[in-house]
Tab-separated table of C-alpha atoms and ligand atoms in Angstrom:
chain	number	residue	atom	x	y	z
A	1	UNK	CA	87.485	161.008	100.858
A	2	UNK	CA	90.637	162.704	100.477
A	3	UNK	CA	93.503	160.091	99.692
A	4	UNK	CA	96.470	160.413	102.431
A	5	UNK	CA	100.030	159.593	101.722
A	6	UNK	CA	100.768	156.157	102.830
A	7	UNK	CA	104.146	154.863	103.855
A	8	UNK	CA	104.576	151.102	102.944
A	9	UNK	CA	106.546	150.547	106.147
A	10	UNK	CA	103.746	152.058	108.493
A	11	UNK	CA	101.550	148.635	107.782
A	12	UNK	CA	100.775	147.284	110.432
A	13	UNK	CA	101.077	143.944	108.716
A	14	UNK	CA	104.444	145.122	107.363
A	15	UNK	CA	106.267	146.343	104.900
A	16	UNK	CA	105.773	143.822	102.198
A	17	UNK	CA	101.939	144.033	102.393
A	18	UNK	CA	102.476	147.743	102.695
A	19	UNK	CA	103.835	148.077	99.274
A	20	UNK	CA	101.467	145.698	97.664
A	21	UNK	CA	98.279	147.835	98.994
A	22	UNK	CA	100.367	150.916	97.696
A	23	UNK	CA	100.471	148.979	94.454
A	24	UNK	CA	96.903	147.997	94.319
A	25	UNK	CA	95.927	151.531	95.175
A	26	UNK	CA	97.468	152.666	92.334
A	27	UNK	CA	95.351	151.002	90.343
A	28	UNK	CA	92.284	152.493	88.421
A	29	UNK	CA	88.566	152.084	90.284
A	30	UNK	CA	90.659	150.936	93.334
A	31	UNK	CA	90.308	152.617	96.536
A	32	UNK	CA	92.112	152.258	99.783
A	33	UNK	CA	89.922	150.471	101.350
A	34	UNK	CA	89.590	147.680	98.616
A	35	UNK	CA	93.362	147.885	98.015
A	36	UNK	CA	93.263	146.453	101.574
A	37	UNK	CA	90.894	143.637	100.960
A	38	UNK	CA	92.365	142.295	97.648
A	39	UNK	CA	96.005	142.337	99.773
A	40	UNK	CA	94.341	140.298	102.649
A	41	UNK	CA	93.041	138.333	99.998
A	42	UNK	CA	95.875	137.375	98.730
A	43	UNK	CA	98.314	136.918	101.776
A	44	UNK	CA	95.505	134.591	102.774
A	45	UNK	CA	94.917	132.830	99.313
A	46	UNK	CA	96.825	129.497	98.386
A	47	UNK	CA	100.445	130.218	97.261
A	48	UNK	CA	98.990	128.679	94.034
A	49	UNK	CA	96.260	131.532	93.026
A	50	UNK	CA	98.142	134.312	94.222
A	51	UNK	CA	101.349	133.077	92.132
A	52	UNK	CA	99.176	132.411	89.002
A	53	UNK	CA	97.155	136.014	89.578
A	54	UNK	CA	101.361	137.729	89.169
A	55	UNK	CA	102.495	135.317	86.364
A	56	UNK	CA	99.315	136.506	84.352
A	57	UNK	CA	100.175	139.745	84.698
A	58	UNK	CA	103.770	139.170	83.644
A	59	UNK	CA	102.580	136.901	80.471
A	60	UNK	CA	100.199	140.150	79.796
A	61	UNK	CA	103.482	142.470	79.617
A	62	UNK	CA	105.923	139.702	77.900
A	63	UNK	CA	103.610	138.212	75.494
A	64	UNK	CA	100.468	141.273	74.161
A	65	UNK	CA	101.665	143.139	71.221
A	66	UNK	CA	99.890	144.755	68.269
A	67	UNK	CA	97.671	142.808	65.604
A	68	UNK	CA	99.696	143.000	62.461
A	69	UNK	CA	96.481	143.734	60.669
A	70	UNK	CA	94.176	145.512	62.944
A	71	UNK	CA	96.292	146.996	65.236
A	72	UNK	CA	94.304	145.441	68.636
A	73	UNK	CA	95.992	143.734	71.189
A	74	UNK	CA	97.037	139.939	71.229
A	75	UNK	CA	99.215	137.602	71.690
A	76	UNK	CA	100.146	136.305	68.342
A	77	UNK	CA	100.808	137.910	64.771
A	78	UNK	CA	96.723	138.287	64.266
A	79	UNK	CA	94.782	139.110	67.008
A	80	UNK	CA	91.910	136.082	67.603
A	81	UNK	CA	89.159	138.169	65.525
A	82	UNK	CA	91.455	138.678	62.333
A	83	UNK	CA	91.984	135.172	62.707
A	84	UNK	CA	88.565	133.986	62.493
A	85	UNK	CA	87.259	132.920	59.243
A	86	UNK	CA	83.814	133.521	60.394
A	87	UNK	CA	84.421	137.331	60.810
A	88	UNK	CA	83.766	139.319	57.519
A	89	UNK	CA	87.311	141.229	56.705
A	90	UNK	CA	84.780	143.535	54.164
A	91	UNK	CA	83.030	144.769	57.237
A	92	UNK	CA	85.777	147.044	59.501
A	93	UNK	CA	84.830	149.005	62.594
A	94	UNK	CA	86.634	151.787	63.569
A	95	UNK	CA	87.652	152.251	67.254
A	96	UNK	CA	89.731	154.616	68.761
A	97	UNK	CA	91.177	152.152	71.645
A	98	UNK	CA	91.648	148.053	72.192
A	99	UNK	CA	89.220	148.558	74.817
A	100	UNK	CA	86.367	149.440	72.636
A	101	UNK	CA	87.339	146.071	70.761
A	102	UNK	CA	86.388	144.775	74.127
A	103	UNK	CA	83.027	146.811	74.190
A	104	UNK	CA	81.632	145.952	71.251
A	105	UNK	CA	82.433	142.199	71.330
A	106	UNK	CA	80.772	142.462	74.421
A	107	UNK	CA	77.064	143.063	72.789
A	108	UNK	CA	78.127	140.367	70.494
A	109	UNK	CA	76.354	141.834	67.564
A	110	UNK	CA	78.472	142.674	65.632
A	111	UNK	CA	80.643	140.018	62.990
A	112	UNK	CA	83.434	142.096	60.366
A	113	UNK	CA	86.467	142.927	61.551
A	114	UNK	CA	88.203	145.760	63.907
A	115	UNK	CA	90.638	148.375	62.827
A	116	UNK	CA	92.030	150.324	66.304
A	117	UNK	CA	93.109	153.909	65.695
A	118	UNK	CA	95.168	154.001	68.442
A	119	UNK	CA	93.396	157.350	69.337
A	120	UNK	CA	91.784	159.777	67.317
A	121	UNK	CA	92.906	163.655	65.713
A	122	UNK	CA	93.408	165.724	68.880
A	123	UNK	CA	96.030	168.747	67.179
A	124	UNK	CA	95.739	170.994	70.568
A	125	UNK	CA	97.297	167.672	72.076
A	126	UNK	CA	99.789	167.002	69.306
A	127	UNK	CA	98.497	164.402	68.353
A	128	UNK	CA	97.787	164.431	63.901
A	129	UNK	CA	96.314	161.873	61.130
A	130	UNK	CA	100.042	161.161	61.253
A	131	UNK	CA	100.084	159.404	65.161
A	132	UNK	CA	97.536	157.142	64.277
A	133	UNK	CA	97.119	154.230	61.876
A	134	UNK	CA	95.345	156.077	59.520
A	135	UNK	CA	97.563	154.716	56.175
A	136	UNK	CA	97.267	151.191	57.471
A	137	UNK	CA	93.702	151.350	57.175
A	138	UNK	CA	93.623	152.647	53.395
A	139	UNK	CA	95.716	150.329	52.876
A	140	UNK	CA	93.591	147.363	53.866
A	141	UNK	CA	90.308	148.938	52.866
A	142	UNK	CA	92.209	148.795	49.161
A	143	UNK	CA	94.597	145.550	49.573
A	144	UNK	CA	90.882	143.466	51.524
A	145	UNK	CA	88.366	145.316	48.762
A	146	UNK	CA	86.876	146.186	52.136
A	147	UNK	CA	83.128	147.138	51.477
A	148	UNK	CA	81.890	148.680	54.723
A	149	UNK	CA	83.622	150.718	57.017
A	150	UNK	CA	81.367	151.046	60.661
A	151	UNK	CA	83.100	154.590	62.168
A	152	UNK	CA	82.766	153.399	66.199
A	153	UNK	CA	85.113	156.521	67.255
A	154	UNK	CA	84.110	158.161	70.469
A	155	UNK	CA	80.712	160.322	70.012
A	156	UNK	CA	82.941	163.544	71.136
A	157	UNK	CA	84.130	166.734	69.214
A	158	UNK	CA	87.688	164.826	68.402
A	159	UNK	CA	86.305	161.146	67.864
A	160	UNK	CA	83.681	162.898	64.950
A	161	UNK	CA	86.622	164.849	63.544
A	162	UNK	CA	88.353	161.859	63.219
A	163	UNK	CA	85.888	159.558	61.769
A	164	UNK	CA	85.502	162.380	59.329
A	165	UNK	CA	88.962	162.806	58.231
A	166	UNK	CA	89.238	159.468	57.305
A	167	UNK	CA	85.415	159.827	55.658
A	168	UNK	CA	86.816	162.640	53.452
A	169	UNK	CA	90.124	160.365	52.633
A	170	UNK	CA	88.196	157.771	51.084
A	171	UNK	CA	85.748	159.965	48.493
A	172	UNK	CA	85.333	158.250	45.613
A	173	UNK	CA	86.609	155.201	46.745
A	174	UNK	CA	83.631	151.813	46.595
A	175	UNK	CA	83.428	151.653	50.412
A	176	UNK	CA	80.320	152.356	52.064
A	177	UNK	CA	81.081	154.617	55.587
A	178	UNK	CA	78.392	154.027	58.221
A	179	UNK	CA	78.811	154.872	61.864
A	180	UNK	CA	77.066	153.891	65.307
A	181	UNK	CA	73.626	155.264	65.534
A	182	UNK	CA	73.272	157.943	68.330
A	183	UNK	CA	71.935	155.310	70.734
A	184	UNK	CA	75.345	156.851	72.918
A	185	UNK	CA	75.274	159.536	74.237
A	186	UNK	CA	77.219	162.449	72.479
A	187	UNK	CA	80.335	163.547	74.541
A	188	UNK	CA	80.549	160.394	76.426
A	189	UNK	CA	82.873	157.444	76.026
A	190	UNK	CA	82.624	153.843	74.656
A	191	UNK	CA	83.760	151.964	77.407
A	192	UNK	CA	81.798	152.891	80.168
A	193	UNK	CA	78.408	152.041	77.407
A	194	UNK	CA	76.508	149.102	78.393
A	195	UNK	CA	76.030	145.681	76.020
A	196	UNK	CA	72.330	146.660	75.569
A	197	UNK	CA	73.185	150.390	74.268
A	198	UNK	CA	75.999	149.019	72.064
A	199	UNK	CA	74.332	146.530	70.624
A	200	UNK	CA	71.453	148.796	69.853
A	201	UNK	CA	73.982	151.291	68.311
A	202	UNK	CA	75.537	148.299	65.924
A	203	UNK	CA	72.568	147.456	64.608
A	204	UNK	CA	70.575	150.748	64.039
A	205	UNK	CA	74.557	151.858	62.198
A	206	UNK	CA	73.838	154.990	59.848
A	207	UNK	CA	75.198	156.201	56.638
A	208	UNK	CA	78.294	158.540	57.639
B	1	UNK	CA	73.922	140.113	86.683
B	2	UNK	CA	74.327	136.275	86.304
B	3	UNK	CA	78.037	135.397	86.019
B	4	UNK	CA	78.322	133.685	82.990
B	5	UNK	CA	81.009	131.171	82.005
B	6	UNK	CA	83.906	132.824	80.475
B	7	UNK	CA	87.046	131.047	77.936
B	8	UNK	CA	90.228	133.018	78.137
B	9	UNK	CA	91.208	131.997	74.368
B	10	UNK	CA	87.763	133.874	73.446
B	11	UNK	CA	88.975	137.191	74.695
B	12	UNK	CA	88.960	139.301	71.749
B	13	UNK	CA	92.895	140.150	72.749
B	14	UNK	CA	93.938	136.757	72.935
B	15	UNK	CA	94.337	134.383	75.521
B	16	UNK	CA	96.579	135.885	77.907
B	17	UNK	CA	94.579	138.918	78.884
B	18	UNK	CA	91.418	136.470	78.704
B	19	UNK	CA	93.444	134.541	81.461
B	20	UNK	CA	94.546	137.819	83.495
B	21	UNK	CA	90.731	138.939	83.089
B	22	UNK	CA	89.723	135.665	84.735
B	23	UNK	CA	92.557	135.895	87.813
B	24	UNK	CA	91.362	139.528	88.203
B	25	UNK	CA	87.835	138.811	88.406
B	26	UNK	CA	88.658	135.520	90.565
B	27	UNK	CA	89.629	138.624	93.666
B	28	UNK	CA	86.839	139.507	96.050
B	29	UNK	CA	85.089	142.091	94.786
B	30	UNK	CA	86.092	142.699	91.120
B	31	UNK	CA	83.162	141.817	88.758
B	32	UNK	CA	83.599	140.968	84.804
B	33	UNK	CA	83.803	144.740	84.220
B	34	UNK	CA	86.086	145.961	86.637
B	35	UNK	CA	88.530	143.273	85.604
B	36	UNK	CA	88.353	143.824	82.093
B	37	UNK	CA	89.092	147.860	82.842
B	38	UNK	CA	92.120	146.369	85.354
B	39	UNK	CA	93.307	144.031	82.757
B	40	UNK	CA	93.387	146.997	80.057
B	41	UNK	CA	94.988	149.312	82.661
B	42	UNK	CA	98.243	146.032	83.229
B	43	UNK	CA	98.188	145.986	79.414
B	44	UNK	CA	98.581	149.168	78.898
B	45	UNK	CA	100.956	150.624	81.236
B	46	UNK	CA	104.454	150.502	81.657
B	47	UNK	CA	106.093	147.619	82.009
B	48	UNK	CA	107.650	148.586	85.562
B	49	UNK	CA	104.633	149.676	86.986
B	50	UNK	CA	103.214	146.267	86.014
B	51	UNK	CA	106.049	144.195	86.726
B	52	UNK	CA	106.274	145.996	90.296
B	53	UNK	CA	102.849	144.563	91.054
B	54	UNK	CA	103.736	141.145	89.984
B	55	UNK	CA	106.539	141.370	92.065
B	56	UNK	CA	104.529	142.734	95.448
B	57	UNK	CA	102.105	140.035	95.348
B	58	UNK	CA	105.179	137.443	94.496
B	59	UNK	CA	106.654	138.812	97.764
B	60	UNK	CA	103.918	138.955	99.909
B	61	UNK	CA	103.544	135.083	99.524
B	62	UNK	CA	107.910	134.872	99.632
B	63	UNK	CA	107.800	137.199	102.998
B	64	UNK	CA	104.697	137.394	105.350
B	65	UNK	CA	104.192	134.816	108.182
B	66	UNK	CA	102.607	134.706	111.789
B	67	UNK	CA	103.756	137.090	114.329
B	68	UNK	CA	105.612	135.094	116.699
B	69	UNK	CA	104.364	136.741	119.564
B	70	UNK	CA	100.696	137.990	118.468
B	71	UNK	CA	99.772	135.835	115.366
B	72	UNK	CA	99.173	139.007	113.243
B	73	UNK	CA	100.849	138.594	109.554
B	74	UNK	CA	104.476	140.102	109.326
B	75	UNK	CA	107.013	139.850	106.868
B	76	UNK	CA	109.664	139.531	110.325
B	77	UNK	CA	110.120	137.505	113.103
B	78	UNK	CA	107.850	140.351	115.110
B	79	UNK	CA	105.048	142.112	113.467
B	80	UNK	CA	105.248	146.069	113.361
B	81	UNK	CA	103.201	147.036	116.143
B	82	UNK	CA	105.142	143.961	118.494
B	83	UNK	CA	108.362	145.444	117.413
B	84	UNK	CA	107.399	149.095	118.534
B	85	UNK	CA	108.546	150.374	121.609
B	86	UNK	CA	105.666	152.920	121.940
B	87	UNK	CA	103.244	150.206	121.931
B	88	UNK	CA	102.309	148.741	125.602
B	89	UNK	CA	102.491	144.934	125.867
B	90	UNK	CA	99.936	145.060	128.876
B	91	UNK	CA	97.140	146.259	127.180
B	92	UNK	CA	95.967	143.385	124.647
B	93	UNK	CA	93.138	143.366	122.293
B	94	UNK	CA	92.105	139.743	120.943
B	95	UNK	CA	90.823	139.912	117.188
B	96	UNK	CA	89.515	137.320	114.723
B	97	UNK	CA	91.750	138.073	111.886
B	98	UNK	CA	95.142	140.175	110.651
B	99	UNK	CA	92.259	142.005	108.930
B	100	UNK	CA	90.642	143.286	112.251
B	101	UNK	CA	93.935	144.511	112.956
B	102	UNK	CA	93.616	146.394	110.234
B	103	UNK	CA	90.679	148.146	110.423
B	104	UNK	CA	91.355	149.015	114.531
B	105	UNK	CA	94.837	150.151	113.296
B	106	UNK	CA	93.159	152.991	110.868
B	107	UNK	CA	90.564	154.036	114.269
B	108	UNK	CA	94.229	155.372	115.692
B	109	UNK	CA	92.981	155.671	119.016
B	110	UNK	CA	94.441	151.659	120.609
B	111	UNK	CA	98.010	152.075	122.071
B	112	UNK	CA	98.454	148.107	123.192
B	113	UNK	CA	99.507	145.130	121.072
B	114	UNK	CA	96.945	142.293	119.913
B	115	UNK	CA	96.632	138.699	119.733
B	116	UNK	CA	95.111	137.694	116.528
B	117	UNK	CA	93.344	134.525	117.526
B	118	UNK	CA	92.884	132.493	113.464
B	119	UNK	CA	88.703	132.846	113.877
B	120	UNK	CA	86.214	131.569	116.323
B	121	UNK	CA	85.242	128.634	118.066
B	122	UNK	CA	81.998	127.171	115.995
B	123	UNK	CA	81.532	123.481	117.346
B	124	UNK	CA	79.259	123.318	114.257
B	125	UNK	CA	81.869	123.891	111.955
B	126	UNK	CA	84.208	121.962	113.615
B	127	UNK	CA	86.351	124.782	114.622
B	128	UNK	CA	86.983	123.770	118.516
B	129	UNK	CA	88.947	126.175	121.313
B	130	UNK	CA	92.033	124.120	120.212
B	131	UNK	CA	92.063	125.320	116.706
B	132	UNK	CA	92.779	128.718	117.736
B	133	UNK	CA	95.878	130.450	119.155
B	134	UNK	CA	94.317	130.609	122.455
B	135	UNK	CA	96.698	128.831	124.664
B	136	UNK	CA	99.541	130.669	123.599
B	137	UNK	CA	97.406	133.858	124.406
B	138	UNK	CA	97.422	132.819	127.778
B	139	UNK	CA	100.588	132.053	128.441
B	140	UNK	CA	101.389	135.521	126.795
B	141	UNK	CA	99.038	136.704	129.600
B	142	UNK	CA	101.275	135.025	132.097
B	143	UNK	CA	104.758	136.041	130.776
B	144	UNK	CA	104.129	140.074	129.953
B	145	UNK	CA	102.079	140.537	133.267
B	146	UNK	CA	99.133	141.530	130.412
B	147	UNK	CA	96.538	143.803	133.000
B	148	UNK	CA	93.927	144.410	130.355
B	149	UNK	CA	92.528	142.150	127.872
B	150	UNK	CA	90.425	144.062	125.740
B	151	UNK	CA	87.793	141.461	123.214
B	152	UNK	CA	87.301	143.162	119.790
B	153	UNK	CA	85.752	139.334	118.178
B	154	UNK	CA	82.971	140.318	116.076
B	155	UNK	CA	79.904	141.025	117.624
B	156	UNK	CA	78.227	137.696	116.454
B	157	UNK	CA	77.166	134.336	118.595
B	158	UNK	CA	80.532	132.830	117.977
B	159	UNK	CA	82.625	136.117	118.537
B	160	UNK	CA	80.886	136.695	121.797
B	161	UNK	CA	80.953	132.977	122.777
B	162	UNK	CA	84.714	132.635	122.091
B	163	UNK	CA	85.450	135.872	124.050
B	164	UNK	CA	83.303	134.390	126.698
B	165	UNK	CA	85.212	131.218	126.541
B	166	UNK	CA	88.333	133.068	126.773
B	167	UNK	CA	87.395	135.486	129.759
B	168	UNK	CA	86.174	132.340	131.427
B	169	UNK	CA	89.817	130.535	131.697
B	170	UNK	CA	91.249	133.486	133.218
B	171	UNK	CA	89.099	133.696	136.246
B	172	UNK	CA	90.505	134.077	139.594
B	173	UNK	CA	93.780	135.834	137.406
B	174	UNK	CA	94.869	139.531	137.752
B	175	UNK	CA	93.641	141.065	134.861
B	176	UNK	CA	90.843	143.010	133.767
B	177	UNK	CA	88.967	141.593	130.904
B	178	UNK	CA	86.886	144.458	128.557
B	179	UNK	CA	84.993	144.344	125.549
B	180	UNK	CA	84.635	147.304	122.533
B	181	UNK	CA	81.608	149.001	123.352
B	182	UNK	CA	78.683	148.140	120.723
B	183	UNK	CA	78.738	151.103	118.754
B	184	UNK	CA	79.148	148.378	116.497
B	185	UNK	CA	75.869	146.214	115.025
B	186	UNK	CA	75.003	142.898	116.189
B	187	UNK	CA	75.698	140.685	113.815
B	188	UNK	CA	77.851	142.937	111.399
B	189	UNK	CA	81.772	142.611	110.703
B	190	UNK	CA	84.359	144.423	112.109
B	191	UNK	CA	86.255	144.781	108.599
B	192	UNK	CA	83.401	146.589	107.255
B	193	UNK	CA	82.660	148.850	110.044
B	194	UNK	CA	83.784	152.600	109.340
B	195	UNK	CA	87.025	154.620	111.141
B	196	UNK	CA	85.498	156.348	113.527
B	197	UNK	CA	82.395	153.887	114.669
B	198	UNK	CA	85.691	151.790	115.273
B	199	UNK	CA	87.398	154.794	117.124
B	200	UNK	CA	84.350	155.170	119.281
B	201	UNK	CA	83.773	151.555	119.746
B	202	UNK	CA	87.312	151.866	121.230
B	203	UNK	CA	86.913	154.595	123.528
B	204	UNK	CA	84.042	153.358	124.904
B	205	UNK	CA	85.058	149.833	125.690
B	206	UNK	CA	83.403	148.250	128.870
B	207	UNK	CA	84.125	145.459	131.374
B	208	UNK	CA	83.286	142.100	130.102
C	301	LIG	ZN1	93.476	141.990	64.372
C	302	LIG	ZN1	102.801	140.858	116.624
């Protein structure tokens, strides 16, 4: 369906709710038509859950920052995973974005540590070794005598470039570089995986 | 998939966006998934676009109220379509819900006003004649010289009881009581019924 331009004012519930479907719209996976619901929603929610559904959102921007170690999301110094003395900080899997933090937590498989990229070698787009936190990671793999690294970068052209750049960086250093078995899909992208194919992919890890 | 119990301090980014993942997934509609992708979109995006969100739904609960004159949600003392001089006060189509008024709105075929009655009458539910904004329908009847009535409740055993109810008070009184033709399905919901089996529904609407 094509999307039509929309003028807050024309609501017919008014301008206010007008702006918020405009708003909701805009967001990713949201349609028109369930822009509308979530705004009836919440006009018709208590004051209470719609107030604590915007102050979350406003915590999110005041409060998420980078982990000073791993470079994933949270709201402290250490994000919770670095913090965790349960999680092996010899065992680091590389990810191109937060979200694939999310991903493979999700299967629940998997118990070392995260480093996030922050997105992977992409020179047609600018974007070089230098972009990314590339010397961070030596770093730690040096400063945490990390032992394994698990390369989780996107199974694409730039996400195996990547994962090999840092592969040839680290030659004749102890570390062992694995990556995700080919359970994925080559070309597609880790967030849209499901549990059952990540988990599969963490434990069936290869030799890089 | 079974919903299972979720902490927000377990979210691998920390326990804000573990408690914006739980408000997200709280809205009709938005599974685990989709509020985990939402949750990364408010994370990562600007700060204004986020903040302009919070802000929407903030307003929407500071701002919208009852029509005074129709009962449809409004962030003035009028609602849009009340206020617009294009719209003819005779013709009056009773709904449920501000979300019926909604979903006729996008048909774009209707020219009158409405009268958004706050649900049915369901004896079994306790929800009694009384309950709803009926009397002040009628006396809106009265005052604008209303000629047409037109019932758009949904096609249900309460919707068509409480339009019966309704077209049963104003016997014996000048004005000419219809009913959207069932293009619609017995039993279904006029919020999920497409444009244009609404359009047509309109069109065709027949004498009660
Ligand atoms: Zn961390
Ligand atoms: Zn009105």
């Amino acid at each position: 369906m094509a999307r039509r331009e929309f003028h807050p004012e024309d609501h017919p519930f008014g301008v206010s709710v007008g702006r918020l479907v405009n708003r909701l719209a805009a967001l990713p996976g949201v349609g028109r038509k369930s822009a509308e619901r979530l705004a009836n929603h919440l006009v018709s929610c208590s004051a209470a859950e719609a107030l604590e559904l915007a102050n979350a959102i406003k915590d999110v921007k005041d409060r998420v920052k980078r982990c000073q170690k791993c470079f994933n999301l949270t709201d402290s110094e250490l994000c919770p995973i670095c913090r965790d003395p349960r999680r092996d900080q010899t065992v680091v899997c590389v990810v191109e974005q937060p979200k694939d933090v999310t991903s493979l937590e999700a299967a629940g498989v998997f118990t070392g540590t995260y480093h996030v990229l922050g997105g992977r070698i992409a020179p047609l787009e600018g974007i070089h070794p230098g972009d990314l936190t590339i010397e961070a990671l030596l770093k730690r793999i040096r400063d945490d005598n990390v032992k394994e690294l698990v390369m989780a970068t996107n199974p694409t052209l730039e996400g195996d470039g990547t994962a090999l750049f840092i592969s040839n960086r680290l030659e004749g250093q102890p570390v062992n570089v694995t990556r995700l078995a080919r359970g994925i899909a080559t070309g597609s992208v880790l967030e849209f995986a499901n549990r059952e194919m990540l988990a599969d992919a963490l434990r069936g890890r290869q030799a890089f």
